[in-house]
Amino acid sequence: MEHSNPEMGLTGLDHSPEKTQSPPNPNHFIPRSYQVKVFEVAKRKNTIAVLETGAGKTMIAVMLIKHISEDMIKSNGKRKLIIFLAPTVNLVTQQFKVIKDSTTLEVGEYYGAKGVDEWSRSCWEMEVQTHDILAMTPQILLDALRNAFLSLEMFCLLIFDECHRATGNHPYTKIMKEFYHTSGNRPKIFGMTASPVIRKGVSSTMDCENQISALESILDSQVYAIEDRAEIEAYIPSTVQTCRFYEKAWLLMNLGLKDEMEALWSKYASMLELQREVPSQYQYYQDIDDKIKMLRKRMSNDYMKILYCLNDLGLICAYEAVKVCLENAFEVEEEFQFYRGSSLKLKYFLDEVLHIIEGFLQSCMQLDNNICTDFEFDYIKAHDLGYISPKLHELLQIFQSFGSGSQVPCLIFVERIITANVIERYVKKVPCLSHFTVSYLTGSNKSVGALTPKLQKETLESFRSGKVNLLFATDVVEEGIHVPSCSCVIRFDLPKTVRSYVQSRGRCRTSESQFILMFERGNKKQIDQVFDIIRSEYSMTETSRNRDPEVCILRDCNFEETKAYYVNATRASVTADSSVSLIHRYCEKLPGDKYFIPKPTFDFEISEGLYQCKITLPPNAAFQTTVGPLSSNTHLSKQLVCLEACKKLHEVGPWMIIFSHLSKSLQKMI
């Protein structure tokens, strides 16, 4: 939900502390005048609403939903649905609740963790029959459209939350490119954003105009922003932006440690490289080389994480980083010695790094026994001796400035998952900060250490309810997440784009909130970076506000023709973009055993500057090889040969029959 001033009752949408636990009665919602202005424009034409975070964009969407549902779902006699798209699972869950609480319509929510990826046509038909609004992540809709389980003709309104993401290869862009712009019966579009410009910055007013025009073209909509700022500013909580400076890290004492770690890394990397020369008795294990490559990459990633923490956070946090990596290390359950020995080398490497760092910390304890006991540290002494970085020390000073009895709800944005994880652990061990409850939140991607959607939801709810008051987070909560009580946001790692700056500042939700940017003293590059972002934000705001919708004509959306294969019977489609993952999924369904993991292999040839890719499928696939057309680069040539393979597989026999047969075969083998 969006934020409004608690003193304004239910105008715009009330979020006073007494009412955050139970949603307001939708019949009592009184829109603000600027919300009505945006709503009236959105009724007439496809619109991208550009309003600050906290201005109530979601409730404008609710107003439009109610209007559309009355005019198009009921009165026309033709039942059409509304789609609400949000780019993250957290946002889908949040917006689903807002719509459900604010309307009398039947609302469903859909994302990968609910098993939607495996649904059949009949599953989607049931959802369409029993719901008026479908709230989902864009990839879910894109997949359902490609499989012809859903079609845009079923919908009367398509809402894009955080619509600035409709650029590049984002699913928002693909939905518009592959389906909307090729459709003869298009639904109405409503987009919402606080930052229609998403690059690092804008070089000129013309550059800003071009970025906004490109977004309008993709979404077939026009940007609309309120010119009169007076009323909006009365509702949006004021934020005090401050800068905190820390000294440059003194790294001389860590040079010896770095040399030892680098030597250790080289030793284990060489050992893994030697193991790629497979002994003759293991030649029938066909995936050994891939496993060794994967282990080496994992070891390299862990080494870089530890090194990053050593440089950015200090020795104590590097120690915590090793422990995190050990906890996330592979469970060694391999059936034979060669695999097991290779997998254990990652653990042995981390154990030795841990032992080296412990040696350095032991020397610290010998200098002063009061510095650490079971690694519960006096952080000021630890900083004075160089065992935590000046940057981390400054952050802890900010926390201490909140006061010993304070329960300030504070979001701390960091760039990396390992940073969030490690600082959270360290803060819990600092006695003078024990009155704070600390946690961390990351996205649910495939990165090591990422949280599941369930854990994300639980952590976010704990922060909203006040059970957690210091929350370290990656950019997963930059966009749209509403925490009414959040009164402080700290950018431990500085934002790199206008979008990141605007969105993270927008998490401040109380009057006189603090937005703190942390700079290294004397670092001109950091200062110039943030200055460019602030200048770009001003340019973006002025350009959006001063655009004349009568003069600004939508540019034609000129996409390259999508390379795709269509199934005539169902109009399901496979694009070059989606074909690679489909081929991998097909191979995963083929029977395999401990000696053999079925997967495709790719070989490239270059001729006169053009690339051609040959795909080889496992021996038990429907066919073995095919060659794709000449392409301008290896990435495209791989996509196109996979598209050819998908077409060939469908000609051999319907995919779902093949998959069903293989699943039964696997069950019999088990």
CSV table of N, CA, C and O in Angstrom, one decimal, residues 244-345:
chain,number,residue,atom,x,y,z
A,244,ARG,N,27.1,10.8,5.7
A,244,ARG,CA,28.0,10.4,6.8
A,244,ARG,C,29.3,9.9,6.1
A,244,ARG,O,29.3,9.2,5.1
A,245,PHE,N,30.4,10.4,6.6
A,245,PHE,CA,31.7,10.1,6.0
A,245,PHE,C,32.6,9.2,6.9
A,245,PHE,O,32.6,9.3,8.1
A,246,TYR,N,33.3,8.3,6.2
A,246,TYR,CA,34.2,7.4,7.0
A,246,TYR,C,35.6,7.5,6.3
A,246,TYR,O,35.7,7.9,5.1
A,247,GLU,N,36.6,7.2,7.1
A,247,GLU,CA,37.9,7.3,6.6
A,247,GLU,C,38.2,6.1,5.6
A,247,GLU,O,37.6,5.1,5.7
A,248,LYS,N,39.2,6.3,4.8
A,248,LYS,CA,39.6,5.2,3.9
A,248,LYS,C,40.2,4.1,4.7
A,248,LYS,O,40.9,4.3,5.7
A,249,ALA,N,39.9,2.8,4.3
A,249,ALA,CA,40.4,1.7,5.1
A,249,ALA,C,41.9,1.6,5.0
A,249,ALA,O,42.5,1.8,4.0
A,250,TRP,N,42.4,1.2,6.2
A,250,TRP,CA,43.9,1.0,6.3
A,250,TRP,C,44.2,-0.5,6.1
A,250,TRP,O,43.9,-1.3,7.0
A,251,LEU,N,44.7,-0.9,5.0
A,251,LEU,CA,44.8,-2.3,4.7
A,251,LEU,C,46.1,-3.0,4.8
A,251,LEU,O,46.3,-4.1,4.5
A,252,LEU,N,47.1,-2.2,5.3
A,252,LEU,CA,48.5,-2.7,5.3
A,252,LEU,C,48.6,-4.0,6.2
A,252,LEU,O,49.3,-4.9,5.8
A,253,MET,N,47.9,-4.0,7.3
A,253,MET,CA,48.0,-5.1,8.2
A,253,MET,C,47.4,-6.4,7.6
A,253,MET,O,47.7,-7.5,8.0
A,254,ASN,N,46.5,-6.3,6.6
A,254,ASN,CA,45.9,-7.4,5.9
A,254,ASN,C,46.7,-8.0,4.8
A,254,ASN,O,46.3,-9.0,4.2
A,255,LEU,N,47.8,-7.3,4.4
A,255,LEU,CA,48.6,-7.7,3.2
A,255,LEU,C,49.1,-9.1,3.3
A,255,LEU,O,49.0,-9.9,2.4
A,256,GLY,N,49.7,-9.4,4.5
A,256,GLY,CA,50.2,-10.8,4.7
A,256,GLY,C,49.1,-11.8,4.7
A,256,GLY,O,49.3,-12.9,4.1
A,257,LEU,N,47.9,-11.5,5.2
A,257,LEU,CA,46.8,-12.5,5.2
A,257,LEU,C,46.4,-12.7,3.7
A,257,LEU,O,46.1,-13.8,3.3
A,258,LYS,N,46.3,-11.6,3.0
A,258,LYS,CA,45.9,-11.7,1.5
A,258,LYS,C,46.9,-12.6,0.8
A,258,LYS,O,46.4,-13.4,-0.1
A,259,ASP,N,48.2,-12.4,1.0
A,259,ASP,CA,49.2,-13.3,0.3
A,259,ASP,C,49.0,-14.7,0.7
A,259,ASP,O,49.0,-15.6,-0.2
A,260,GLU,N,48.7,-15.0,1.9
A,260,GLU,CA,48.5,-16.4,2.3
A,260,GLU,C,47.2,-17.0,1.7
A,260,GLU,O,47.2,-18.1,1.2
A,261,MET,N,46.2,-16.2,1.7
A,261,MET,CA,44.9,-16.6,1.1
A,261,MET,C,45.1,-16.9,-0.4
A,261,MET,O,44.5,-17.8,-1.0
A,262,GLU,N,45.8,-16.0,-1.1
A,262,GLU,CA,46.0,-16.1,-2.5
A,262,GLU,C,46.8,-17.4,-2.9
A,262,GLU,O,46.5,-18.1,-3.8
A,263,ALA,N,47.8,-17.7,-2.0
A,263,ALA,CA,48.6,-18.9,-2.2
A,263,ALA,C,47.7,-20.1,-2.0
A,263,ALA,O,47.9,-21.1,-2.8
A,264,LEU,N,46.9,-20.1,-1.1
A,264,LEU,CA,46.0,-21.2,-0.8
A,264,LEU,C,45.0,-21.4,-1.9
A,264,LEU,O,44.7,-22.5,-2.3
A,265,TRP,N,44.5,-20.3,-2.4
A,265,TRP,CA,43.5,-20.4,-3.6
A,265,TRP,C,44.2,-21.0,-4.8
A,265,TRP,O,43.7,-21.9,-5.4
A,266,SER,N,45.5,-20.6,-5.1
A,266,SER,CA,46.2,-21.1,-6.2
A,266,SER,C,46.5,-22.6,-6.0
A,266,SER,O,46.3,-23.4,-7.0
A,267,LYS,N,46.8,-23.0,-4.8
A,267,LYS,CA,47.1,-24.4,-4.5
A,267,LYS,C,45.8,-25.3,-4.8
A,267,LYS,O,45.9,-26.3,-5.5
A,268,TYR,N,44.7,-24.9,-4.3
A,268,TYR,CA,43.5,-25.7,-4.5
A,268,TYR,C,42.9,-25.6,-5.9
A,268,TYR,O,42.4,-26.6,-6.4
A,269,ALA,N,43.1,-24.5,-6.5
A,269,ALA,CA,42.6,-24.3,-7.9
A,269,ALA,C,43.4,-25.3,-8.8
A,269,ALA,O,42.9,-25.9,-9.7
A,270,SER,N,44.7,-25.3,-8.6
A,270,SER,CA,45.6,-26.2,-9.3
A,270,SER,C,45.2,-27.7,-9.1
A,270,SER,O,45.2,-28.5,-10.0
A,271,MET,N,44.9,-28.0,-7.9
A,271,MET,CA,44.5,-29.4,-7.5
A,271,MET,C,43.2,-29.8,-8.3
A,271,MET,O,43.1,-30.9,-8.8
A,272,LEU,N,42.3,-28.9,-8.3
A,272,LEU,CA,41.1,-29.2,-9.1
A,272,LEU,C,41.3,-29.3,-10.6
A,272,LEU,O,40.7,-30.1,-11.3
A,273,GLU,N,42.2,-28.4,-11.1
A,273,GLU,CA,42.5,-28.5,-12.5
A,273,GLU,C,43.2,-29.8,-12.9
A,273,GLU,O,42.8,-30.4,-13.9
A,274,LEU,N,44.0,-30.3,-12.0
A,274,LEU,CA,44.6,-31.6,-12.2
A,274,LEU,C,43.6,-32.8,-12.3
A,274,LEU,O,43.8,-33.8,-13.0
A,275,GLN,N,42.5,-32.6,-11.5
A,275,GLN,CA,41.5,-33.7,-11.4
A,275,GLN,C,40.7,-33.7,-12.7
A,275,GLN,O,39.9,-34.7,-12.8
A,276,ARG,N,40.8,-32.7,-13.5
A,276,ARG,CA,40.1,-32.8,-14.8
A,276,ARG,C,40.7,-33.9,-15.7
A,276,ARG,O,40.0,-34.3,-16.7
A,277,GLU,N,41.9,-34.3,-15.4
A,277,GLU,CA,42.5,-35.4,-16.1
A,277,GLU,C,42.0,-36.7,-15.5
A,277,GLU,O,42.5,-37.3,-14.5
A,278,VAL,N,40.9,-37.2,-16.0
A,278,VAL,CA,40.1,-38.3,-15.3
A,278,VAL,C,40.9,-39.6,-15.4
A,278,VAL,O,41.3,-40.0,-16.5
A,279,PRO,N,41.1,-40.3,-14.3
A,279,PRO,CA,41.7,-41.7,-14.3
A,279,PRO,C,40.9,-42.6,-15.2
A,279,PRO,O,39.7,-42.5,-15.3
A,280,SER,N,41.6,-43.5,-15.9
A,280,SER,CA,40.9,-44.4,-16.9
A,280,SER,C,39.7,-45.2,-16.3
A,280,SER,O,38.7,-45.4,-17.0
A,281,GLN,N,39.8,-45.6,-15.0
A,281,GLN,CA,38.7,-46.4,-14.4
A,281,GLN,C,37.4,-45.6,-14.2
A,281,GLN,O,36.4,-46.1,-14.0
A,282,TYR,N,37.5,-44.2,-14.4
A,282,TYR,CA,36.4,-43.4,-14.2
A,282,TYR,C,35.9,-42.8,-15.5
A,282,TYR,O,35.1,-41.8,-15.5
A,283,GLN,N,36.4,-43.2,-16.6
A,283,GLN,CA,36.0,-42.6,-17.9
A,283,GLN,C,34.6,-42.6,-18.2
A,283,GLN,O,34.0,-41.8,-19.0
A,284,TYR,N,33.9,-43.7,-17.7
A,284,TYR,CA,32.4,-43.8,-18.0
A,284,TYR,C,31.6,-42.8,-17.2
A,284,TYR,O,30.4,-42.7,-17.5
A,285,TYR,N,32.2,-42.0,-16.3
A,285,TYR,CA,31.4,-40.9,-15.7
A,285,TYR,C,31.5,-39.7,-16.6
A,285,TYR,O,32.5,-39.0,-16.6
A,286,GLN,N,30.5,-39.4,-17.4
A,286,GLN,CA,30.6,-38.5,-18.5
A,286,GLN,C,30.5,-37.0,-18.1
A,286,GLN,O,30.8,-36.2,-18.9
A,287,ASP,N,30.2,-36.7,-16.8
A,287,ASP,CA,30.0,-35.3,-16.5
A,287,ASP,C,31.1,-34.8,-15.5
A,287,ASP,O,30.9,-33.8,-14.8
A,288,ILE,N,32.2,-35.6,-15.3
A,288,ILE,CA,33.2,-35.2,-14.4
A,288,ILE,C,33.8,-33.8,-14.7
A,288,ILE,O,33.9,-33.0,-13.8
A,289,ASP,N,34.1,-33.5,-16.0
A,289,ASP,CA,34.7,-32.3,-16.3
A,289,ASP,C,33.8,-31.1,-15.9
A,289,ASP,O,34.3,-30.1,-15.4
A,290,ASP,N,32.5,-31.2,-16.2
A,290,ASP,CA,31.6,-30.2,-15.8
A,290,ASP,C,31.5,-30.0,-14.3
A,290,ASP,O,31.4,-28.8,-13.8
A,291,LYS,N,31.6,-31.1,-13.5
A,291,LYS,CA,31.5,-30.9,-12.1
A,291,LYS,C,32.8,-30.2,-11.6
A,291,LYS,O,32.7,-29.4,-10.6
A,292,ILE,N,33.9,-30.5,-12.1
A,292,ILE,CA,35.2,-29.9,-11.7
A,292,ILE,C,35.1,-28.4,-12.0
A,292,ILE,O,35.5,-27.6,-11.2
A,293,LYS,N,34.6,-28.0,-13.2
A,293,LYS,CA,34.5,-26.6,-13.6
A,293,LYS,C,33.5,-25.9,-12.6
A,293,LYS,O,33.8,-24.8,-12.2
A,294,MET,N,32.4,-26.6,-12.2
A,294,MET,CA,31.5,-26.0,-11.3
A,294,MET,C,32.1,-25.8,-9.9
A,294,MET,O,31.9,-24.7,-9.3
A,295,LEU,N,32.8,-26.8,-9.5
A,295,LEU,CA,33.5,-26.6,-8.2
A,295,LEU,C,34.5,-25.5,-8.2
A,295,LEU,O,34.6,-24.8,-7.2
A,296,ARG,N,35.3,-25.4,-9.3
A,296,ARG,CA,36.3,-24.4,-9.3
A,296,ARG,C,35.7,-23.0,-9.3
A,296,ARG,O,36.1,-22.1,-8.7
A,297,LYS,N,34.5,-22.8,-10.0
A,297,LYS,CA,33.8,-21.6,-10.1
A,297,LYS,C,33.3,-21.2,-8.7
A,297,LYS,O,33.4,-20.1,-8.2
A,298,ARG,N,32.7,-22.2,-8.0
A,298,ARG,CA,32.2,-22.0,-6.7
A,298,ARG,C,33.3,-21.6,-5.7
A,298,ARG,O,33.1,-20.7,-4.9
A,299,MET,N,34.5,-22.3,-5.8
A,299,MET,CA,35.6,-21.9,-4.9
A,299,MET,C,36.0,-20.5,-5.2
A,299,MET,O,36.4,-19.7,-4.3
A,300,SER,N,36.1,-20.1,-6.5
A,300,SER,CA,36.5,-18.8,-6.9
A,300,SER,C,35.5,-17.7,-6.3
A,300,SER,O,35.9,-16.7,-5.8
A,301,ASN,N,34.2,-18.0,-6.4
A,301,ASN,CA,33.2,-17.1,-5.9
A,301,ASN,C,33.3,-16.9,-4.4
A,301,ASN,O,33.2,-15.8,-3.9
A,302,ASP,N,33.5,-18.0,-3.7
A,302,ASP,CA,33.7,-18.0,-2.2
A,302,ASP,C,34.9,-17.2,-1.8
A,302,ASP,O,34.9,-16.3,-0.9
A,303,TYR,N,36.0,-17.4,-2.6
A,303,TYR,CA,37.3,-16.7,-2.3
A,303,TYR,C,37.1,-15.2,-2.5
A,303,TYR,O,37.5,-14.4,-1.7
A,304,MET,N,36.4,-14.8,-3.6
A,304,MET,CA,36.1,-13.4,-3.9
A,304,MET,C,35.2,-12.7,-2.8
A,304,MET,O,35.4,-11.6,-2.4
A,305,LYS,N,34.2,-13.5,-2.3
A,305,LYS,CA,33.4,-13.0,-1.2
A,305,LYS,C,34.2,-12.7,0.0
A,305,LYS,O,34.0,-11.6,0.7
A,306,ILE,N,35.1,-13.6,0.4
A,306,ILE,CA,35.9,-13.4,1.6
A,306,ILE,C,36.8,-12.2,1.4
A,306,ILE,O,37.0,-11.4,2.3
A,307,LEU,N,37.4,-12.1,0.3
A,307,LEU,CA,38.3,-11.0,0.0
A,307,LEU,C,37.6,-9.7,0.0
A,307,LEU,O,38.1,-8.7,0.5
A,308,TYR,N,36.3,-9.7,-0.5
A,308,TYR,CA,35.5,-8.5,-0.5
A,308,TYR,C,35.2,-8.0,0.9
A,308,TYR,O,35.3,-6.8,1.3
A,309,CYS,N,34.8,-9.0,1.7
A,309,CYS,CA,34.5,-8.6,3.1
A,309,CYS,C,35.8,-8.2,3.9
A,309,CYS,O,35.7,-7.3,4.7
A,310,LEU,N,36.9,-8.8,3.6
A,310,LEU,CA,38.2,-8.3,4.2
A,310,LEU,C,38.5,-6.9,3.9
A,310,LEU,O,38.8,-6.1,4.7
A,311,ASN,N,38.3,-6.5,2.6
A,311,ASN,CA,38.6,-5.2,2.1
A,311,ASN,C,37.6,-4.1,2.6
A,311,ASN,O,37.9,-3.0,3.0
A,312,ASP,N,36.3,-4.5,2.6
A,312,ASP,CA,35.2,-3.5,2.8
A,312,ASP,C,34.8,-3.5,4.2
A,312,ASP,O,34.3,-2.4,4.7
A,313,LEU,N,34.9,-4.6,5.0
A,313,LEU,CA,34.3,-4.7,6.3
A,313,LEU,C,35.3,-5.0,7.4
A,313,LEU,O,35.1,-4.7,8.5
A,314,GLY,N,36.5,-5.6,7.0
A,314,GLY,CA,37.5,-5.9,8.0
A,314,GLY,C,37.7,-7.4,8.3
A,314,GLY,O,36.9,-8.2,7.9
A,315,LEU,N,38.7,-7.7,9.1
A,315,LEU,CA,39.1,-9.0,9.4
A,315,LEU,C,38.0,-9.9,10.0
A,315,LEU,O,37.8,-11.0,9.7
A,316,ILE,N,37.4,-9.3,11.0
A,316,ILE,CA,36.3,-10.0,11.8
A,316,ILE,C,35.2,-10.4,10.9
A,316,ILE,O,34.7,-11.6,10.9
A,317,CYS,N,34.8,-9.6,10.0
A,317,CYS,CA,33.7,-9.9,9.0
A,317,CYS,C,34.2,-10.9,8.0
A,317,CYS,O,33.4,-11.7,7.5
A,318,ALA,N,35.5,-10.8,7.6
A,318,ALA,CA,36.0,-11.9,6.7
A,318,ALA,C,35.9,-13.2,7.3
A,318,ALA,O,35.6,-14.2,6.7
A,319,TYR,N,36.2,-13.3,8.6
A,319,TYR,CA,36.0,-14.5,9.4
A,319,TYR,C,34.6,-15.0,9.3
A,319,TYR,O,34.3,-16.2,9.1
A,320,GLU,N,33.6,-14.1,9.5
A,320,GLU,CA,32.2,-14.5,9.5
A,320,GLU,C,31.9,-15.0,8.1
A,320,GLU,O,31.1,-15.9,7.9
A,321,ALA,N,32.5,-14.3,7.0
A,321,ALA,CA,32.2,-14.7,5.7
A,321,ALA,C,32.6,-16.1,5.4
A,321,ALA,O,31.9,-16.9,4.7
A,322,VAL,N,33.8,-16.5,5.9
A,322,VAL,CA,34.2,-17.9,5.7
A,322,VAL,C,33.2,-18.9,6.3
A,322,VAL,O,32.9,-19.9,5.7
A,323,LYS,N,32.7,-18.5,7.5
A,323,LYS,CA,31.8,-19.4,8.2
A,323,LYS,C,30.5,-19.5,7.4
A,323,LYS,O,29.9,-20.6,7.3
A,324,VAL,N,30.0,-18.4,6.8
A,324,VAL,CA,28.8,-18.4,5.9
A,324,VAL,C,29.1,-19.3,4.7
A,324,VAL,O,28.2,-20.2,4.4
A,325,CYS,N,30.2,-19.2,4.1
A,325,CYS,CA,30.6,-20.1,2.9
A,325,CYS,C,30.6,-21.5,3.3
A,325,CYS,O,30.1,-22.4,2.5
A,326,LEU,N,31.1,-21.8,4.5
A,326,LEU,CA,31.2,-23.2,4.9
A,326,LEU,C,29.8,-23.8,5.2
A,326,LEU,O,29.5,-24.9,4.8
A,327,GLU,N,28.9,-22.9,5.7
A,327,GLU,CA,27.5,-23.4,5.9
A,327,GLU,C,26.8,-23.7,4.6
A,327,GLU,O,25.9,-24.5,4.6
A,328,ASN,N,27.2,-22.9,3.6
A,328,ASN,CA,26.5,-23.1,2.3
A,328,ASN,C,27.2,-24.0,1.4
A,328,ASN,O,26.8,-24.2,0.2
A,329,ALA,N,28.3,-24.6,1.9
A,329,ALA,CA,29.1,-25.6,1.0
A,329,ALA,C,28.3,-26.8,0.7
A,329,ALA,O,27.4,-27.1,1.4
A,330,PHE,N,28.7,-27.5,-0.3
A,330,PHE,CA,28.0,-28.7,-0.8
A,330,PHE,C,27.9,-29.7,0.3
A,330,PHE,O,28.9,-30.0,1.0
A,331,GLU,N,26.8,-30.4,0.4
A,331,GLU,CA,26.7,-31.6,1.2
A,331,GLU,C,27.3,-32.7,0.3
A,331,GLU,O,26.8,-33.0,-0.8
A,332,VAL,N,28.4,-33.3,0.8
A,332,VAL,CA,29.1,-34.3,0.0
A,332,VAL,C,28.4,-35.7,0.2
A,332,VAL,O,28.6,-36.4,1.2
A,333,GLU,N,27.6,-36.1,-0.8
A,333,GLU,CA,26.9,-37.3,-0.8
A,333,GLU,C,27.2,-38.2,-2.0
A,333,GLU,O,26.4,-39.0,-2.4
A,334,GLU,N,28.3,-37.9,-2.6
A,334,GLU,CA,28.7,-38.6,-3.9
A,334,GLU,C,28.9,-40.1,-3.5
A,334,GLU,O,29.4,-40.5,-2.5
A,335,GLU,N,28.6,-41.0,-4.5
A,335,GLU,CA,28.7,-42.4,-4.3
A,335,GLU,C,30.1,-43.0,-4.4
A,335,GLU,O,30.3,-44.1,-4.0
A,336,PHE,N,31.0,-42.3,-5.1
A,336,PHE,CA,32.3,-42.9,-5.3
A,336,PHE,C,33.4,-41.9,-5.0
A,336,PHE,O,33.2,-40.7,-5.0
A,337,GLN,N,34.6,-42.4,-4.8
A,337,GLN,CA,35.6,-41.6,-4.2
A,337,GLN,C,36.1,-40.4,-5.0
A,337,GLN,O,36.4,-39.4,-4.5
A,338,PHE,N,36.1,-40.6,-6.4
A,338,PHE,CA,36.6,-39.5,-7.2
A,338,PHE,C,35.7,-38.2,-7.1
A,338,PHE,O,36.3,-37.1,-6.9
A,339,TYR,N,34.4,-38.4,-7.1
A,339,TYR,CA,33.5,-37.3,-7.0
A,339,TYR,C,33.7,-36.7,-5.5
A,339,TYR,O,33.7,-35.5,-5.3
A,340,ARG,N,33.7,-37.6,-4.6
A,340,ARG,CA,33.7,-37.2,-3.2
A,340,ARG,C,35.0,-36.4,-2.9
A,340,ARG,O,34.9,-35.3,-2.2
A,341,GLY,N,36.1,-36.9,-3.4
A,341,GLY,CA,37.4,-36.2,-3.1
A,341,GLY,C,37.4,-34.8,-3.8
A,341,GLY,O,37.9,-33.9,-3.2
A,342,SER,N,36.8,-34.7,-5.0
A,342,SER,CA,36.8,-33.4,-5.6
A,342,SER,C,35.9,-32.4,-4.8
A,342,SER,O,36.3,-31.2,-4.6
A,343,SER,N,34.7,-32.8,-4.4
A,343,SER,CA,33.8,-32.0,-3.7
A,343,SER,C,34.3,-31.5,-2.4
A,343,SER,O,34.1,-30.4,-1.9
A,344,LEU,N,35.1,-32.4,-1.7
A,344,LEU,CA,35.6,-32.1,-0.4
A,344,LEU,C,36.7,-31.0,-0.5
A,344,LEU,O,37.0,-30.3,0.5
A,345,LYS,N,37.3,-30.8,-1.6
A,345,LYS,CA,38.4,-29.8,-1.7
A,345,LYS,C,37.9,-28.4,-1.4
A,345,LYS,O,38.6,-27.6,-0.9
